[in-house]
Amino acid sequence: MLLLNQLQYIGSHNSYHAGFGPGETEVWKKTAPQDFASLDYRHPSLTRQFDDGVHQIELDVYADSKGGRYSHPAINRLVADAGLPADPPFADDAVMQKPGFKVMHMEDMDQRSNCQPLTACLEQIREWSNRHPRHLPLFILLETKEDPLKVKFPTVTPEPFNTATLDALDAEIRSVFPRGQYITPDDVRGHYPTVNMAIRKGGWPSLNAVRGKLLFLLDQRKVTAAYLKGHPSLRGRVMFTNSTPGEPDAAFVERNDGPASDISDLVREGYLVRARTDADLSNDTHRRDTMMGSGAQLLSTDFPRNEGSNTGYVVQFTGDANVRCNPVLSGNPCRSQDLHD
């Protein structure tokens, strides 16, 4: 029986990122050209990415419980102060004024997203999933953002994430997806006392059991304690935490930069591992190939299939595939015919 963790899936990094307007580009080039060089990319819609074979996406989320916190980004003022024409609106102001989580890379300076707010992103995912009821599992990584920018001009202070905020995040996910459309820690735990014991002793669900479904993953370990409060071993929670191996809640871990040997060990122990095949728009084929060979199930890139760099760098498996059998799991019953959506 083939399990969901016995495959490798290619995903996109900052999947929402929609680049910059012309004026924003000029401001960034003038004030922080090196930073701009690492941020100058954009992804198509989430729907297009799924159509192209991406199976893991990343959404950066900002809490906005009262609405309007991020409606007037400082970069608009910087563009005007530079005497440049105003850029097109970065989002619908009515949307930004409403309470709810917002999706963007950097408050005030890098707010353009291909979907806004979070519920709209989730609705796109739900609609694609409904149109492809036998798809391989989709992994949705939500990265909480709350650190203020360290710049010399006034910027907004992001809303902190606490247990109540994380309750609200779970609630937004539940508001979009019916319970049977996503796999929770409770589903994986089964009769084991902890999620960690379940994935190390019993294993993840079968691939057939998770076709047409999603798993939500929570980034940023600094919010883990708040997310676990009142929910030991993630009981009653929606998302899997980026945890420390061996902890009761540990099923998913990030090893974005390796080392590959550590990743391989974790994969063999039963953990679901996310790694990055590239960073800061680099075209490092050695890093890419090392991470692909590590066995990390979720391989995040800025350059998935149909989004290769202008140098020809792209992350895909043999035959233009975005999913393959995991190379480090011996005795893996995986066959090529198992990998079709």
XYZ file of C-alpha atoms in Angstrom:
341
model
C 0.000 0.000 0.000
C 1.463 3.327 -1.095
C 1.412 6.102 1.523
C 1.292 9.837 0.914
C 4.808 10.378 2.312
C 6.327 7.863 -0.108
C 6.280 10.360 -2.969
C 8.124 13.587 -3.735
C 6.098 16.629 -4.758
C 7.379 19.845 -6.332
C 5.922 23.024 -4.895
C 6.290 26.761 -5.322
C 7.884 29.233 -2.933
C 5.821 32.325 -2.026
C 3.174 31.049 -4.405
C 1.079 34.226 -4.129
C 3.884 36.647 -5.088
C 2.796 39.022 -7.874
C 5.878 41.206 -8.257
C 5.976 45.014 -8.272
C 4.408 47.924 -10.097
C 6.638 50.156 -12.247
C 7.011 52.854 -9.592
C 7.622 50.311 -6.858
C 10.323 48.745 -9.013
C 12.126 52.083 -9.365
C 11.961 52.739 -5.624
C 13.321 49.303 -4.786
C 16.124 49.569 -7.369
C 17.195 52.903 -5.976
C 16.955 52.158 -2.252
C 17.735 48.433 -1.980
C 18.959 47.007 -5.293
C 20.386 43.805 -3.834
C 17.172 43.033 -1.963
C 15.165 43.814 -5.076
C 17.195 41.319 -7.102
C 16.025 38.543 -4.788
C 12.383 39.675 -4.868
C 11.882 40.354 -8.569
C 9.694 37.394 -9.474
C 6.033 36.604 -9.802
C 3.904 33.494 -9.987
C 0.736 32.964 -12.015
C -2.569 32.262 -10.287
C -2.805 29.354 -7.885
C -5.156 27.684 -10.338
C -2.569 27.893 -13.110
C 0.117 26.534 -10.817
C -2.007 23.505 -9.937
C -2.776 23.000 -13.620
C 0.978 23.015 -14.246
C 1.517 20.260 -11.687
C 2.487 22.114 -8.517
C 1.308 20.147 -5.464
C 2.584 22.324 -2.616
C 2.051 26.058 -2.263
C 3.120 28.623 0.309
C 0.979 31.537 1.483
C 2.343 34.197 3.864
C -0.446 35.411 6.135
C -0.861 38.573 8.190
C -3.502 38.916 10.862
C -5.921 41.816 10.399
C -8.658 41.261 12.955
C -10.193 44.724 12.610
C -9.509 45.318 8.920
C -7.667 48.150 7.204
C -4.290 47.645 8.864
C -2.504 47.130 5.530
C -4.663 49.335 3.304
C -2.179 52.164 2.777
C 1.309 50.743 2.246
C 4.261 53.048 2.711
C 5.639 52.247 -0.725
C 2.787 54.233 -2.290
C 4.091 57.295 -0.470
C 7.678 56.531 -1.491
C 6.617 56.295 -5.129
C 4.868 59.684 -4.887
C 7.816 61.267 -3.057
C 10.096 60.099 -5.888
C 7.934 61.995 -8.384
C 6.853 58.788 -10.117
C 3.360 58.041 -11.492
C 1.144 56.115 -9.099
C 1.067 52.360 -9.640
C -2.165 50.440 -10.190
C -3.852 49.533 -6.887
C -2.182 46.561 -5.258
C -5.562 45.201 -4.103
C -9.237 46.063 -3.878
C -9.514 48.588 -1.028
C -12.890 47.171 0.030
C -11.215 43.790 0.512
C -8.342 45.282 2.484
C -10.731 47.165 4.763
C -12.545 44.012 5.861
C -11.335 41.968 8.846
C -9.560 38.767 7.992
C -6.138 37.398 7.149
C -4.243 39.029 4.303
C -1.706 37.390 1.991
C 1.508 39.245 1.133
C 5.257 39.055 1.429
C 6.241 42.198 3.295
C 3.949 44.743 4.895
C 4.198 48.240 3.408
C 6.842 47.337 0.817
C 5.870 44.124 -1.018
C 2.123 43.576 -0.822
C 1.054 42.475 -4.298
C -0.571 39.051 -4.291
C -2.263 36.942 -6.954
C -5.112 36.320 -4.483
C -6.468 38.449 -1.649
C -7.587 37.953 1.115
C -6.672 34.500 2.427
C -10.231 33.214 2.033
C -10.117 34.100 -1.682
C -6.910 32.080 -2.052
C -8.512 29.170 -0.245
C -11.590 29.386 -2.462
C -9.396 29.088 -5.560
C -7.806 25.979 -4.070
C -11.193 24.487 -3.181
C -12.580 25.105 -6.644
C -9.575 23.505 -8.362
C -9.745 20.545 -6.006
C -13.454 20.080 -6.666
C -12.801 20.031 -10.417
C -10.124 17.341 -9.965
C -11.600 14.952 -7.371
C -8.865 12.320 -7.854
C -5.910 14.657 -7.571
C -2.871 13.712 -5.520
C -2.797 15.495 -2.149
C -2.183 19.240 -2.105
C -0.037 20.689 0.668
C -0.836 24.253 1.773
C 1.930 25.863 3.837
C 0.798 28.930 5.790
C 3.620 31.105 7.092
C 2.620 33.518 9.846
C 4.124 36.996 9.524
C 4.293 39.382 12.484
C 7.768 40.989 12.646
C 7.903 44.749 11.946
C 10.168 46.033 9.208
C 13.515 47.509 10.246
C 13.556 50.632 8.105
C 14.088 54.354 8.680
C 10.584 55.491 7.713
C 7.216 54.899 9.402
C 5.591 51.536 8.718
C 2.648 49.619 10.091
C 3.190 47.234 12.992
C 1.858 43.771 12.134
C -0.697 42.199 14.429
C 0.867 39.487 16.633
C -0.175 35.844 16.484
C -1.484 34.375 19.724
C -3.801 31.480 20.480
C -6.909 33.505 19.645
C -5.386 34.613 16.342
C -4.517 31.032 15.455
C -8.024 29.909 16.419
C -9.271 32.468 13.905
C -6.894 31.107 11.263
C -8.260 27.598 11.766
C -11.760 29.041 11.573
C -11.083 30.715 8.214
C -9.877 27.418 6.765
C -12.954 25.624 8.113
C -15.187 28.329 6.651
C -14.011 27.465 3.132
C -13.453 23.697 3.191
C -15.861 20.985 4.295
C -14.368 18.730 6.950
C -13.894 15.790 4.623
C -11.758 17.732 2.139
C -8.651 18.049 4.303
C -6.581 15.706 6.449
C -6.067 16.809 10.074
C -3.654 15.681 12.790
C -6.578 13.823 14.390
C -7.024 11.811 11.183
C -3.363 10.813 11.194
C -3.109 10.132 14.944
C -5.753 7.412 14.879
C -5.486 5.203 17.976
C -1.967 6.366 18.842
C -1.530 8.765 21.777
C 0.410 11.332 19.735
C 0.784 12.360 16.127
C 4.513 11.726 16.390
C 4.024 8.124 17.417
C 1.448 7.636 14.694
C 3.724 8.680 11.839
C 6.743 6.831 13.234
C 4.972 3.593 14.147
C 1.869 3.402 12.035
C 2.612 5.618 9.075
C 0.736 8.245 7.120
C -2.585 7.575 5.368
C -2.569 5.724 2.081
C -2.363 7.661 -1.145
C -5.792 6.409 -2.173
C -7.268 7.689 1.107
C -5.973 11.226 0.515
C -6.731 11.652 -3.168
C -8.747 14.800 -3.674
C -7.731 16.145 -0.261
C -5.443 18.748 1.278
C -3.061 19.010 4.215
C -2.471 22.370 5.890
C 0.995 23.003 7.317
C 1.854 25.790 9.782
C 5.221 27.468 9.423
C 7.120 29.476 12.083
C 7.965 27.494 15.184
C 7.618 30.566 17.389
C 3.812 30.242 17.139
C 3.764 26.506 17.883
C 3.291 26.885 21.641
C 0.318 29.193 21.105
C -1.181 26.786 18.561
C -0.777 23.817 20.905
C -2.303 25.603 23.913
C -5.425 23.652 24.795
C -4.727 21.228 21.936
C -2.073 18.741 23.085
C -0.548 16.803 20.179
C -2.693 19.018 17.892
C -6.012 17.533 19.032
C -8.819 19.415 17.353
C -6.480 21.468 15.173
C -6.520 21.883 11.390
C -2.818 22.317 10.653
C 0.330 20.276 11.175
C 3.035 22.286 12.918
C 6.625 22.705 11.761
C 7.835 20.897 14.829
C 10.957 19.506 16.458
C 11.459 15.793 15.735
C 10.399 13.690 18.703
C 7.881 16.195 20.091
C 4.290 14.914 20.469
C 3.064 17.169 17.642
C 5.956 16.356 15.290
C 4.903 14.949 11.928
C 6.011 17.740 9.597
C 9.414 19.457 9.744
C 11.219 22.010 7.605
C 14.830 21.600 6.591
C 14.939 24.308 3.984
C 18.721 24.305 3.669
C 19.491 20.692 4.521
C 21.791 19.038 5.180
C 20.644 16.318 2.832
C 21.787 13.532 5.145
C 19.615 14.927 7.957
C 16.645 15.126 5.625
C 17.113 11.535 4.469
C 17.223 10.308 8.070
C 14.020 12.185 8.932
C 12.215 10.851 5.860
C 13.164 7.286 6.774
C 11.840 7.869 10.305
C 8.438 8.788 8.873
C 8.519 12.588 8.910
C 7.111 14.751 6.147
C 9.940 17.140 5.225
C 9.913 20.382 3.273
C 13.130 21.678 1.690
C 13.983 24.482 -0.728
C 15.757 23.611 -3.946
C 16.818 27.230 -4.451
C 16.832 30.519 -2.590
C 17.017 34.202 -3.547
C 16.428 33.366 -7.215
C 19.662 31.386 -7.413
C 20.224 28.899 -10.238
C 22.279 26.483 -8.163
C 21.793 23.122 -9.857
C 23.979 21.394 -7.258
C 21.662 22.486 -4.441
C 18.630 21.533 -6.516
C 19.910 18.062 -7.290
C 21.083 17.503 -3.705
C 17.699 18.402 -2.257
C 15.882 16.290 -4.820
C 18.078 13.344 -3.884
C 17.568 13.888 -0.151
C 14.092 12.393 -0.178
C 12.392 15.552 1.137
C 8.784 15.052 0.102
C 7.997 18.738 -0.447
C 10.492 20.485 -2.731
C 9.826 24.216 -2.860
C 11.168 26.348 -5.702
C 10.808 29.736 -7.359
C 11.115 27.953 -10.713
C 8.640 25.059 -11.093
C 7.706 23.636 -14.470
C 6.569 26.336 -16.944
C 8.209 29.010 -14.749
C 11.877 28.396 -15.506
C 14.426 31.202 -15.173
C 15.836 33.100 -18.146
C 18.958 30.945 -17.816
C 16.939 27.766 -18.338
C 17.020 26.702 -14.674
C 13.887 24.799 -13.688
C 12.909 22.268 -11.037
C 11.134 19.189 -12.334
C 11.637 15.467 -12.403
C 12.489 13.333 -15.412
C 9.860 13.602 -18.120
C 8.644 17.036 -16.949
C 6.974 15.399 -13.958
C 6.202 17.259 -10.727
C 5.657 14.096 -8.661
C 7.776 10.958 -8.406
C 8.442 7.968 -6.173
C 10.601 8.872 -3.175
C 14.210 7.874 -3.924
C 15.352 7.161 -0.344
C 12.582 4.882 0.895
C 13.604 1.286 0.342
C 10.805 -1.159 -0.291
C 8.653 1.669 -1.643
C 5.735 0.038 -3.535
C 5.457 3.089 -5.800
C 4.741 2.637 -9.512
C 4.539 5.262 -12.222
C 0.839 4.539 -12.789
C 0.176 5.569 -9.151
C 1.321 9.135 -9.800
C -1.442 10.446 -12.038
C -4.028 12.937 -10.796
